């Protein structure tokens, strides 16, 4: 009896511990930071990354993670309740485009430019594709649950003298054959088939 109590207490302790653990945070948005110049210093890349991170934090992003892709693009994933349009509007303020009073860019300055693309990451159950990026179609079947036994059939009843006379003759022949079989069947005795021993 004590063993049952110990086992049930152990199960309850494991359940409480598993519920108290912190849930893993899954990012729901991402920013792709692509530099237009192929020759960019590490310090310039770090500076751009730092300004993007600060701007994301000001918008309300949490759990910011940075990955560098093979082509040199930086992928910044984060968790945010702000929609992607507002994040993109906030990030568009930090793009390094220096302009003069007339709205023209000076030709003699070296400028550091980069492209920012903001995307929303779809969860696995939000996407339309199934396992292995194959489309899964949901079939919807509708059943008609009524039955109408009153079916109206239109037929043309053509009565000819020839057809009625044929039916009368056929009926007389079949009646006489059936009567002959019934009258003659009692005369044939039912015997057991087989050799006489």
PDB file of C-alpha atoms in Angstrom:
ATOM      1  CA  UNK A   1       0.000   0.000   0.000  1.00  0.00           C
ATOM      2  CA  UNK A   2       2.864   2.341   0.794  1.00  0.00           C
ATOM      3  CA  UNK A   3       4.417   1.644  -2.599  1.00  0.00           C
ATOM      4  CA  UNK A   4       1.291   2.933  -4.362  1.00  0.00           C
ATOM      5  CA  UNK A   5       1.470   6.147  -2.328  1.00  0.00           C
ATOM      6  CA  UNK A   6       5.146   6.597  -3.160  1.00  0.00           C
ATOM      7  CA  UNK A   7       4.577   6.030  -6.872  1.00  0.00           C
ATOM      8  CA  UNK A   8       1.622   8.424  -7.023  1.00  0.00           C
ATOM      9  CA  UNK A   9       3.574  11.069  -5.068  1.00  0.00           C
ATOM     10  CA  UNK A  10       6.523  10.649  -7.446  1.00  0.00           C
ATOM     11  CA  UNK A  11       4.261  11.111 -10.469  1.00  0.00           C
ATOM     12  CA  UNK A  12       2.754  14.265  -8.951  1.00  0.00           C
ATOM     13  CA  UNK A  13       6.220  15.685  -8.205  1.00  0.00           C
ATOM     14  CA  UNK A  14       7.344  15.063 -11.799  1.00  0.00           C
ATOM     15  CA  UNK A  15       4.172  16.698 -13.118  1.00  0.00           C
ATOM     16  CA  UNK A  16       4.716  19.808 -10.974  1.00  0.00           C
ATOM     17  CA  UNK A  17       8.378  20.024 -12.007  1.00  0.00           C
ATOM     18  CA  UNK A  18       7.575  19.714 -15.690  1.00  0.00           C
ATOM     19  CA  UNK A  19       4.916  22.440 -15.480  1.00  0.00           C
ATOM     20  CA  UNK A  20       7.190  24.789 -13.555  1.00  0.00           C
ATOM     21  CA  UNK A  21       9.990  24.650 -16.128  1.00  0.00           C
ATOM     22  CA  UNK A  22      10.237  27.636 -18.424  1.00  0.00           C
ATOM     23  CA  UNK A  23       8.635  27.141 -21.812  1.00  0.00           C
ATOM     24  CA  UNK A  24      10.969  27.472 -24.785  1.00  0.00           C
ATOM     25  CA  UNK A  25      10.452  30.728 -26.658  1.00  0.00           C
ATOM     26  CA  UNK A  26       9.863  30.357 -30.372  1.00  0.00           C
ATOM     27  CA  UNK A  27      10.555  33.447 -32.500  1.00  0.00           C
ATOM     28  CA  UNK A  28       7.665  34.638 -34.638  1.00  0.00           C
ATOM     29  CA  UNK A  29       9.382  37.232 -36.875  1.00  0.00           C
ATOM     30  CA  UNK A  30      12.672  37.551 -38.700  1.00  0.00           C
ATOM     31  CA  UNK A  31      14.707  40.295 -40.321  1.00  0.00           C
ATOM     32  CA  UNK A  32      17.074  39.590 -43.199  1.00  0.00           C
ATOM     33  CA  UNK A  33      19.917  42.111 -43.212  1.00  0.00           C
ATOM     34  CA  UNK A  34      21.715  42.075 -46.563  1.00  0.00           C
ATOM     35  CA  UNK A  35      24.587  44.433 -47.280  1.00  0.00           C
ATOM     36  CA  UNK A  36      24.812  46.009 -50.718  1.00  0.00           C
ATOM     37  CA  UNK A  37      28.619  46.266 -50.637  1.00  0.00           C
ATOM     38  CA  UNK A  38      30.428  42.963 -50.906  1.00  0.00           C
ATOM     39  CA  UNK A  39      33.510  44.456 -49.220  1.00  0.00           C
ATOM     40  CA  UNK A  40      32.342  45.344 -45.751  1.00  0.00           C
ATOM     41  CA  UNK A  41      34.407  45.359 -42.581  1.00  0.00           C
ATOM     42  CA  UNK A  42      33.491  43.337 -39.548  1.00  0.00           C
ATOM     43  CA  UNK A  43      33.231  46.515 -37.482  1.00  0.00           C
ATOM     44  CA  UNK A  44      30.722  48.023 -39.935  1.00  0.00           C
ATOM     45  CA  UNK A  45      28.711  44.809 -39.860  1.00  0.00           C
ATOM     46  CA  UNK A  46      28.708  44.820 -36.040  1.00  0.00           C
ATOM     47  CA  UNK A  47      27.685  48.488 -35.980  1.00  0.00           C
ATOM     48  CA  UNK A  48      24.753  47.865 -38.333  1.00  0.00           C
ATOM     49  CA  UNK A  49      23.724  44.821 -36.316  1.00  0.00           C
ATOM     50  CA  UNK A  50      23.866  46.808 -33.081  1.00  0.00           C
ATOM     51  CA  UNK A  51      21.658  49.583 -34.468  1.00  0.00           C
ATOM     52  CA  UNK A  52      19.127  47.065 -35.791  1.00  0.00           C
ATOM     53  CA  UNK A  53      19.047  45.304 -32.409  1.00  0.00           C
ATOM     54  CA  UNK A  54      18.511  48.597 -30.579  1.00  0.00           C
ATOM     55  CA  UNK A  55      15.693  49.549 -32.914  1.00  0.00           C
ATOM     56  CA  UNK A  56      14.076  46.113 -32.492  1.00  0.00           C
ATOM     57  CA  UNK A  57      14.267  46.444 -28.704  1.00  0.00           C
ATOM     58  CA  UNK A  58      12.626  49.861 -28.908  1.00  0.00           C
ATOM     59  CA  UNK A  59       9.761  48.315 -30.881  1.00  0.00           C
ATOM     60  CA  UNK A  60       9.328  45.619 -28.235  1.00  0.00           C
ATOM     61  CA  UNK A  61      11.229  42.630 -29.592  1.00  0.00           C
ATOM     62  CA  UNK A  62      12.489  40.015 -27.141  1.00  0.00           C
ATOM     63  CA  UNK A  63      14.822  37.024 -27.394  1.00  0.00           C
ATOM     64  CA  UNK A  64      16.801  38.373 -30.356  1.00  0.00           C
ATOM     65  CA  UNK A  65      18.998  35.762 -32.073  1.00  0.00           C
ATOM     66  CA  UNK A  66      21.434  36.393 -34.936  1.00  0.00           C
ATOM     67  CA  UNK A  67      22.617  33.888 -37.546  1.00  0.00           C
ATOM     68  CA  UNK A  68      24.897  34.491 -40.492  1.00  0.00           C
ATOM     69  CA  UNK A  69      23.859  32.748 -43.692  1.00  0.00           C
ATOM     70  CA  UNK A  70      26.243  31.444 -46.370  1.00  0.00           C
ATOM     71  CA  UNK A  71      25.872  34.440 -48.677  1.00  0.00           C
ATOM     72  CA  UNK A  72      26.810  36.941 -45.936  1.00  0.00           C
ATOM     73  CA  UNK A  73      23.233  37.860 -45.091  1.00  0.00           C
ATOM     74  CA  UNK A  74      22.398  38.194 -41.413  1.00  0.00           C
ATOM     75  CA  UNK A  75      19.209  36.525 -40.231  1.00  0.00           C
ATOM     76  CA  UNK A  76      17.833  38.109 -37.056  1.00  0.00           C
ATOM     77  CA  UNK A  77      14.985  36.199 -35.405  1.00  0.00           C
ATOM     78  CA  UNK A  78      13.005  37.555 -32.478  1.00  0.00           C
ATOM     79  CA  UNK A  79       9.716  37.377 -30.595  1.00  0.00           C
ATOM     80  CA  UNK A  80       7.432  40.385 -30.957  1.00  0.00           C
ATOM     81  CA  UNK A  81       3.761  41.202 -30.617  1.00  0.00           C
ATOM     82  CA  UNK A  82       4.132  44.140 -33.012  1.00  0.00           C
ATOM     83  CA  UNK A  83       3.112  43.366 -36.579  1.00  0.00           C
ATOM     84  CA  UNK A  84       5.713  43.252 -39.335  1.00  0.00           C
ATOM     85  CA  UNK A  85       4.560  46.465 -41.040  1.00  0.00           C
ATOM     86  CA  UNK A  86       5.239  48.520 -37.904  1.00  0.00           C
ATOM     87  CA  UNK A  87       8.609  46.846 -37.391  1.00  0.00           C
ATOM     88  CA  UNK A  88       9.567  47.517 -40.986  1.00  0.00           C
ATOM     89  CA  UNK A  89       8.525  51.168 -40.643  1.00  0.00           C
ATOM     90  CA  UNK A  90      10.649  51.525 -37.503  1.00  0.00           C
ATOM     91  CA  UNK A  91      13.640  49.874 -39.159  1.00  0.00           C
ATOM     92  CA  UNK A  92      13.370  52.000 -42.295  1.00  0.00           C
ATOM     93  CA  UNK A  93      14.420  55.026 -40.230  1.00  0.00           C
ATOM     94  CA  UNK A  94      17.905  53.616 -39.613  1.00  0.00           C
ATOM     95  CA  UNK A  95      18.926  52.793 -43.181  1.00  0.00           C
ATOM     96  CA  UNK A  96      22.068  54.780 -44.013  1.00  0.00           C
ATOM     97  CA  UNK A  97      20.912  57.021 -46.819  1.00  0.00           C
ATOM     98  CA  UNK A  98      22.459  60.427 -46.393  1.00  0.00           C
ATOM     99  CA  UNK A  99      20.764  63.208 -48.262  1.00  0.00           C
ATOM    100  CA  UNK A 100      21.235  66.895 -48.750  1.00  0.00           C
ATOM    101  CA  UNK A 101      18.580  69.547 -48.323  1.00  0.00           C
ATOM    102  CA  UNK A 102      17.377  69.111 -51.895  1.00  0.00           C
ATOM    103  CA  UNK A 103      16.843  65.375 -51.412  1.00  0.00           C
ATOM    104  CA  UNK A 104      19.819  64.401 -53.557  1.00  0.00           C
ATOM    105  CA  UNK A 105      22.553  62.093 -52.344  1.00  0.00           C
ATOM    106  CA  UNK A 106      26.082  63.387 -52.481  1.00  0.00           C
ATOM    107  CA  UNK A 107      28.209  61.635 -55.079  1.00  0.00           C
ATOM    108  CA  UNK A 108      31.579  61.817 -53.394  1.00  0.00           C
ATOM    109  CA  UNK A 109      30.692  60.122 -50.096  1.00  0.00           C
ATOM    110  CA  UNK A 110      31.135  56.445 -49.360  1.00  0.00           C
ATOM    111  CA  UNK A 111      27.883  55.269 -47.928  1.00  0.00           C
ATOM    112  CA  UNK A 112      27.096  52.034 -46.172  1.00  0.00           C
ATOM    113  CA  UNK A 113      23.765  50.718 -47.338  1.00  0.00           C
ATOM    114  CA  UNK A 114      21.956  47.544 -46.537  1.00  0.00           C
ATOM    115  CA  UNK A 115      18.577  46.037 -47.297  1.00  0.00           C
ATOM    116  CA  UNK A 116      16.156  45.084 -44.551  1.00  0.00           C
ATOM    117  CA  UNK A 117      13.381  42.580 -45.147  1.00  0.00           C
ATOM    118  CA  UNK A 118      10.960  41.772 -42.331  1.00  0.00           C
ATOM    119  CA  UNK A 119       9.050  38.483 -42.439  1.00  0.00           C
ATOM    120  CA  UNK A 120       6.639  36.717 -40.153  1.00  0.00           C
ATOM    121  CA  UNK A 121       7.562  33.129 -39.325  1.00  0.00           C
ATOM    122  CA  UNK A 122       4.640  30.770 -39.713  1.00  0.00           C
ATOM    123  CA  UNK A 123       4.232  27.934 -37.266  1.00  0.00           C
ATOM    124  CA  UNK A 124       3.948  24.367 -38.545  1.00  0.00           C
ATOM    125  CA  UNK A 125       0.224  24.207 -37.874  1.00  0.00           C
ATOM    126  CA  UNK A 126      -0.386  27.606 -39.544  1.00  0.00           C
ATOM    127  CA  UNK A 127       1.060  26.637 -42.898  1.00  0.00           C
ATOM    128  CA  UNK A 128      -0.871  24.997 -45.667  1.00  0.00           C
ATOM    129  CA  UNK A 129       1.779  22.446 -46.400  1.00  0.00           C
ATOM    130  CA  UNK A 130       2.035  19.159 -44.585  1.00  0.00           C
ATOM    131  CA  UNK A 131       4.909  16.844 -43.857  1.00  0.00           C
ATOM    132  CA  UNK A 132       7.844  17.350 -46.194  1.00  0.00           C
ATOM    133  CA  UNK A 133       6.331  20.471 -47.784  1.00  0.00           C
ATOM    134  CA  UNK A 134       3.731  18.425 -49.602  1.00  0.00           C
ATOM    135  CA  UNK A 135       0.302  19.929 -49.838  1.00  0.00           C
ATOM    136  CA  UNK A 136      -2.378  18.318 -47.756  1.00  0.00           C
ATOM    137  CA  UNK A 137      -5.906  18.730 -49.029  1.00  0.00           C
ATOM    138  CA  UNK A 138      -8.818  18.397 -46.712  1.00  0.00           C
ATOM    139  CA  UNK A 139     -11.800  16.736 -48.289  1.00  0.00           C
ATOM    140  CA  UNK A 140     -15.176  17.994 -47.231  1.00  0.00           C
ATOM    141  CA  UNK A 141     -18.024  15.638 -47.896  1.00  0.00           C
ATOM    142  CA  UNK A 142     -21.589  16.780 -47.759  1.00  0.00           C
ATOM    143  CA  UNK A 143     -24.338  14.285 -47.289  1.00  0.00           C
ATOM    144  CA  UNK A 144     -27.894  14.911 -48.406  1.00  0.00           C
ATOM    145  CA  UNK A 145     -29.989  13.491 -45.613  1.00  0.00           C
ATOM    146  CA  UNK A 146     -33.421  13.368 -47.138  1.00  0.00           C
ATOM    147  CA  UNK A 147     -35.118  10.776 -49.290  1.00  0.00           C
ATOM    148  CA  UNK A 148     -38.034  11.523 -51.554  1.00  0.00           C
ATOM    149  CA  UNK A 149     -39.883   8.292 -52.336  1.00  0.00           C
ATOM    150  CA  UNK A 150     -42.448  10.114 -54.482  1.00  0.00           C
ATOM    151  CA  UNK A 151     -40.670   9.879 -57.774  1.00  0.00           C
ATOM    152  CA  UNK A 152     -42.753  11.050 -60.671  1.00  0.00           C
ATOM    153  CA  UNK A 153     -42.326   9.002 -63.809  1.00  0.00           C
ATOM    154  CA  UNK A 154     -43.929   9.979 -67.034  1.00  0.00           C
ATOM    155  CA  UNK A 155     -44.609   7.165 -69.420  1.00  0.00           C
ATOM    156  CA  UNK A 156     -46.733   6.990 -72.454  1.00  0.00           C
ATOM    157  CA  UNK A 157     -49.210   4.137 -72.415  1.00  0.00           C
ATOM    158  CA  UNK A 158     -49.710   2.955 -75.963  1.00  0.00           C
ATOM    159  CA  UNK A 159     -52.234   0.192 -76.301  1.00  0.00           C
ATOM    160  CA  UNK A 160     -52.464  -1.605 -79.592  1.00  0.00           C
ATOM    161  CA  UNK A 161     -54.791  -4.396 -80.471  1.00  0.00           C
ATOM    162  CA  UNK A 162     -51.855  -6.457 -81.669  1.00  0.00           C
ATOM    163  CA  UNK A 163     -49.978  -6.242 -78.359  1.00  0.00           C
ATOM    164  CA  UNK A 164     -53.030  -7.097 -76.289  1.00  0.00           C
ATOM    165  CA  UNK A 165     -53.791 -10.111 -78.461  1.00  0.00           C
ATOM    166  CA  UNK A 166     -50.157 -11.274 -78.117  1.00  0.00           C
ATOM    167  CA  UNK A 167     -50.373 -10.964 -74.342  1.00  0.00           C
ATOM    168  CA  UNK A 168     -53.615 -12.962 -74.272  1.00  0.00           C
ATOM    169  CA  UNK A 169     -52.123 -15.769 -76.369  1.00  0.00           C
ATOM    170  CA  UNK A 170     -48.965 -15.897 -74.258  1.00  0.00           C
ATOM    171  CA  UNK A 171     -51.015 -16.045 -71.077  1.00  0.00           C
ATOM    172  CA  UNK A 172     -53.150 -18.922 -72.376  1.00  0.00           C
ATOM    173  CA  UNK A 173     -50.080 -20.922 -73.454  1.00  0.00           C
ATOM    174  CA  UNK A 174     -48.312 -20.453 -70.118  1.00  0.00           C
ATOM    175  CA  UNK A 175     -51.476 -21.320 -68.193  1.00  0.00           C
ATOM    176  CA  UNK A 176     -51.975 -24.562 -70.103  1.00  0.00           C
ATOM    177  CA  UNK A 177     -48.306 -25.577 -69.693  1.00  0.00           C
ATOM    178  CA  UNK A 178     -48.414 -24.927 -65.960  1.00  0.00           C
ATOM    179  CA  UNK A 179     -51.684 -26.835 -65.656  1.00  0.00           C
ATOM    180  CA  UNK A 180     -50.270 -29.801 -67.605  1.00  0.00           C
ATOM    181  CA  UNK A 181     -47.249 -30.017 -65.334  1.00  0.00           C
ATOM    182  CA  UNK A 182     -49.443 -29.938 -62.230  1.00  0.00           C
ATOM    183  CA  UNK A 183     -51.844 -32.586 -63.571  1.00  0.00           C
ATOM    184  CA  UNK A 184     -49.124 -34.974 -64.726  1.00  0.00           C
ATOM    185  CA  UNK A 185     -46.717 -34.714 -61.763  1.00  0.00           C
ATOM    186  CA  UNK A 186     -48.776 -36.918 -59.432  1.00  0.00           C
ATOM    187  CA  UNK A 187     -48.619 -39.839 -61.877  1.00  0.00           C
ATOM    188  CA  UNK A 188     -44.816 -40.073 -61.703  1.00  0.00           C
ATOM    189  CA  UNK A 189     -43.879 -41.882 -58.480  1.00  0.00           C
ATOM    190  CA  UNK A 190     -41.038 -40.554 -56.400  1.00  0.00           C
ATOM    191  CA  UNK A 191     -38.527 -43.346 -55.947  1.00  0.00           C
ATOM    192  CA  UNK A 192     -35.090 -43.608 -54.583  1.00  0.00           C
ATOM    193  CA  UNK A 193     -32.413 -43.581 -57.223  1.00  0.00           C
ATOM    194  CA  UNK A 194     -29.750 -46.226 -57.115  1.00  0.00           C
ATOM    195  CA  UNK A 195     -29.138 -49.906 -57.686  1.00  0.00           C
ATOM    196  CA  UNK A 196     -31.436 -52.552 -56.330  1.00  0.00           C
ATOM    197  CA  UNK A 197     -29.750 -54.675 -53.676  1.00  0.00           C
TER     198      UNK A 197
END
